Short mmCIF file of C-alpha atoms in Angstrom, two decimals:
data_model
loop_
_atom_site.label_atom_id
_atom_site.label_comp_id
_atom_site.label_asym_id
_atom_site.label_seq_id
_atom_site.Cartn_x
_atom_site.Cartn_y
_atom_site.Cartn_z
CA UNK A 297 88.17 88.71 90.97
CA UNK A 298 85.01 89.98 92.67
CA UNK A 299 83.86 86.41 93.34
CA UNK A 300 87.23 85.63 94.96
CA UNK A 301 87.05 88.76 97.11
CA UNK A 302 83.36 88.88 98.06
CA UNK A 303 81.69 85.65 96.85
CA UNK A 304 78.23 85.24 95.35
CA UNK A 305 78.89 86.75 91.91
CA UNK A 306 76.25 85.68 89.38
CA UNK A 307 77.15 88.17 86.62
CA UNK A 308 80.13 90.36 85.77
CA UNK A 309 80.37 92.44 82.61
CA UNK A 310 82.26 95.35 81.08
CA UNK A 311 80.24 98.23 79.59
CA UNK A 312 81.08 99.02 75.96
CA UNK A 313 80.14 101.63 73.37
CA UNK A 314 78.31 100.85 70.11
CA UNK A 315 81.62 99.69 68.58
CA UNK A 316 82.17 97.22 71.47
CA UNK A 317 85.01 99.36 72.88
CA UNK A 318 85.20 99.42 76.73
CA UNK A 319 83.99 102.74 78.17
CA UNK A 320 85.60 102.46 81.60
CA UNK A 321 82.78 100.95 83.62
CA UNK A 322 81.28 97.57 84.36
CA UNK A 323 78.64 95.77 86.40
CA UNK A 324 78.65 92.98 88.95
CA UNK A 325 75.52 91.26 90.27
CA UNK A 326 75.51 89.22 93.49
CA UNK A 327 73.22 86.47 94.75
CA UNK A 328 73.37 87.57 98.41
CA UNK A 329 73.06 90.82 100.28
CA UNK A 330 76.05 89.88 102.41
CA UNK A 331 78.36 89.72 99.36
CA UNK A 332 76.84 92.89 97.91
CA UNK A 333 77.32 94.87 101.12
CA UNK A 334 80.91 93.62 101.53
CA UNK A 335 81.70 94.88 98.01
CA UNK A 336 79.98 98.24 98.61
CA UNK A 337 81.87 98.67 101.88
CA UNK A 338 85.19 98.08 100.09
CA UNK A 339 84.63 101.19 97.86
CA UNK A 340 87.83 100.46 95.86
CA UNK A 341 89.52 97.30 94.60
CA UNK A 342 93.10 97.25 93.38
CA UNK A 343 93.65 94.76 90.57
CA UNK A 344 97.26 93.77 90.01
CA UNK A 345 98.28 91.56 87.09
CA UNK A 346 101.59 90.95 85.36
CA UNK A 347 100.66 93.39 82.56
CA UNK A 348 98.89 96.15 84.53
CA UNK A 349 97.78 97.47 87.89
CA UNK A 350 94.45 99.30 88.19
CA UNK A 351 92.51 100.81 91.10
CA UNK A 352 88.79 100.35 90.45
CA UNK A 353 86.05 102.40 92.12
CA UNK A 354 83.17 100.24 93.38
CA UNK A 355 79.76 101.94 93.61
CA UNK A 356 76.26 100.61 94.25
CA UNK A 357 73.97 100.70 91.22
CA UNK A 358 71.65 103.67 91.65
CA UNK A 359 68.05 103.60 90.48
CA UNK A 360 65.46 106.33 90.08
CA UNK A 361 63.93 106.23 93.53
CA UNK A 362 61.78 108.21 95.90
CA UNK A 363 63.40 109.75 98.96
CA UNK A 364 63.62 107.01 101.61
CA UNK A 365 62.75 109.53 104.35
CA UNK A 366 59.76 111.58 103.17
CA UNK A 367 58.59 109.20 100.41
CA UNK A 368 57.22 112.24 98.55
CA UNK A 369 59.97 113.60 96.31
CA UNK A 370 62.52 112.03 93.97
CA UNK A 371 65.62 110.95 95.84
CA UNK A 372 68.55 111.81 93.56
CA UNK A 373 71.08 111.73 96.43
CA UNK A 374 72.24 108.36 97.73
CA UNK A 375 74.32 107.94 100.86
CA UNK A 376 76.61 104.92 100.47
CA UNK A 377 77.76 105.04 104.10
CA UNK A 378 76.46 101.91 105.79
CA UNK A 379 75.02 104.03 108.63
CA UNK A 380 72.57 105.55 106.09
CA UNK A 381 72.54 103.57 102.84
CA UNK A 382 69.42 105.16 101.37
CA UNK A 383 68.07 107.73 98.91
CA UNK A 384 67.39 111.35 99.87
CA UNK A 385 65.75 114.40 98.33
CA UNK A 386 67.75 117.60 98.83
CA UNK A 387 65.71 118.74 101.85
CA UNK A 388 65.97 115.39 103.64
CA UNK A 389 69.70 115.07 102.82
CA UNK A 390 70.39 118.47 104.37
CA UNK A 391 68.21 117.68 107.37
CA UNK A 392 69.68 114.23 108.01
CA UNK A 393 73.29 115.20 107.31
CA UNK A 394 73.29 118.35 109.43
CA UNK A 395 74.22 116.05 112.33
CA UNK A 396 77.93 116.53 113.12
CA UNK A 397 78.55 112.75 113.22
CA UNK A 398 77.47 112.17 109.61
CA UNK A 399 78.09 115.60 108.08
CA UNK A 400 81.18 114.15 106.34
CA UNK A 401 79.05 111.74 104.23
CA UNK A 402 79.23 112.50 100.49
CA UNK A 403 76.16 111.98 98.27
CA UNK A 404 76.30 109.74 95.20
CA UNK A 405 74.11 110.61 92.24
CA UNK A 406 73.20 108.64 89.14
CA UNK A 407 75.76 109.02 86.38
CA UNK A 408 73.91 110.22 83.30
CA UNK A 409 76.93 110.18 80.96
CA UNK A 410 75.95 109.05 77.48
CA UNK A 411 79.07 107.98 75.68
CA UNK A 412 80.99 111.09 76.67
CA UNK A 413 84.40 109.41 76.64
CA UNK A 414 86.06 107.15 79.17
CA UNK A 415 85.61 107.66 82.89
CA UNK A 416 88.55 109.10 84.81
CA UNK A 417 88.74 105.98 86.95
CA UNK A 418 87.17 102.64 86.02
CA UNK A 419 83.87 102.25 87.84
CA UNK A 420 82.12 99.00 88.71
CA UNK A 421 78.41 99.33 89.55
CA UNK A 422 77.11 96.68 91.93
CA UNK A 423 73.61 95.31 91.54
CA UNK A 424 71.99 94.06 94.74
CA UNK A 425 70.38 90.63 94.92
CA UNK A 426 66.90 90.42 93.44
CA UNK A 427 65.20 90.34 96.87
CA UNK A 428 63.58 93.53 98.18
CA UNK A 429 66.02 95.96 99.82
CA UNK A 430 64.08 95.68 103.07
CA UNK A 431 64.67 91.93 103.12
CA UNK A 432 68.47 92.09 103.21
CA UNK A 433 69.99 88.96 104.72
CA UNK A 434 73.07 90.47 106.37
#
């Protein structure tokens, strides 16, 4: 489905628990930044089949990363809006997002759930191409 919608899919998988039961999340890896960014921009994908219909949340895969602004502190906040699309420490998030034009941006944080039951909405984490983030070929 993701290959049909965005192209460039090299891997798609469903996350499972130790008993191989789906836990409500999955992963998709792309071979191009263009496909990856199209999928991230979509934010949600509605999958309709004869047996079910499901709205799936699409989030970028978040890594442990330094703040992209100060490069000094951990950057636990990620702004998925394409105007930002980087990691922030708390101070830099508040500083950057005090601007009235981007104040509405919502931070994403790594999901540290460890088998705590199914997610409320199925989540697909997108893995960017293996090139460096600075070398995006958009």
